[in-house]
């Protein structure tokens, strides 16, 4: 049995039921099976051998195309490697090279990027829109062969690769179905990028149960549109990080509710008592709140169901082990014992040995780096990290990766990264740099990092210091680092138009930095997608409803003000313009076909 066979069985049971609902509409199980079958036939036999043969990069848009690409790749007996089109080109190129993909499945909107990533290497490119539907053929699958390969943050500056097997994928999906009681009547949200392990416990459990997957592209719509989309698409099981969940609650008007939601699963960050108390009046009667604990190396290992009154503690426990997992504390560190762990880090036996080991009774085990405490009733509470890894919007981040990229930039003598907690945006990265001569500007450093790192790894602020404070042992004294302060900027021109003053006022409220020039750039001032969602919400409150794509494209005060005034002539757009234009062109092509 594999997840592909499980999906095929669900498609036979529910051929006319809706499998996926996205921006383009609804796709039935019959149609999804035919689309996946066509792609599997197009991919054919990789003709390669070895434990990680036939790795296929998936570079398509968030929604039904990505679901189809995953299922088609698995049905072809190949390992899929999600490639998020929103990631920087250099990072995607590293992933393609490190994963040693021999094929890339791409959409027309991402075709130029796919060709660029391939370069002169012998990698086949399959355009998803050119594939004809065909019956889905389920082949025998080695349960210990890799089903997918994901990348997580690495302290050396390069992401590390984790492959997970078909056996473990199926086990985790079945656990999720049982724990959340997912049935064919459910509609399960899918908000995370497919390059992130949080998408796994949404997609596969839903497809095994005959339920509907509801992917929502938050980069396209913004968090301000999340609540209406959940309502319109009748989501019953909701899953996100607590940070995204809090933005969802903040976006609801006092009388708004999402009564169809019967289960809320939060993971990746600390879940609090207030998360539950604020959410209970907003969802269906008897809605179950679940705190999940997992990682790319083992998906979800524990769940804690909150059904009744909460304890006096603000922190919600991460619960008890799910079937197939054993959780123990070793010197306060959480260790996961299970036959369903990832085999290790691909191509890095030394790093694998630091985390993965075989316990005394022969059980595979994994040192998580998380600290824990057992409560008297046997439930587990998360108590922080034993190392410098941090959770940023559900992603486990190595601060050393940020430091390594900063240190490699011209004009940087030394760099250190740390974190702070913003009451709205959650945990954020701050970077401190000792500059050389000539000294770079913080905005320039952040722009260079944006070319190399995905958004969740970008520092909210880069602070230049004449010298970094050191401890007696010569290490950076993180506790002595000053809080970021607003950097004086030369005003290029006054905010002459009313629309410019409006944009500056809204940006100032979101960023906590005084916006004073038409040339000010939202992202250079420390902006990110979460803070841009606040801008989107505040503009809508003023009667100006703008899609997230427009806000991303118009990243300077003058550009967004000109758009609000209906004056597009001479507006300089941001670097995402070409990518967004390709997405729109692809949607037009689909509509015309």
XYZ file of C-alpha atoms in Angstrom, residues 45 49 105 116 155 181 289 445 450 588:
10
model
C 10.701 5.298 -16.383
C 19.124 3.108 -10.319
C 7.795 19.435 -14.136
C 17.393 29.024 -16.297
C 24.043 26.368 9.609
C -11.290 12.276 12.209
C -8.162 22.707 18.873
C 22.522 44.196 2.536
C 16.721 38.612 -0.635
C -5.108 33.633 -19.403
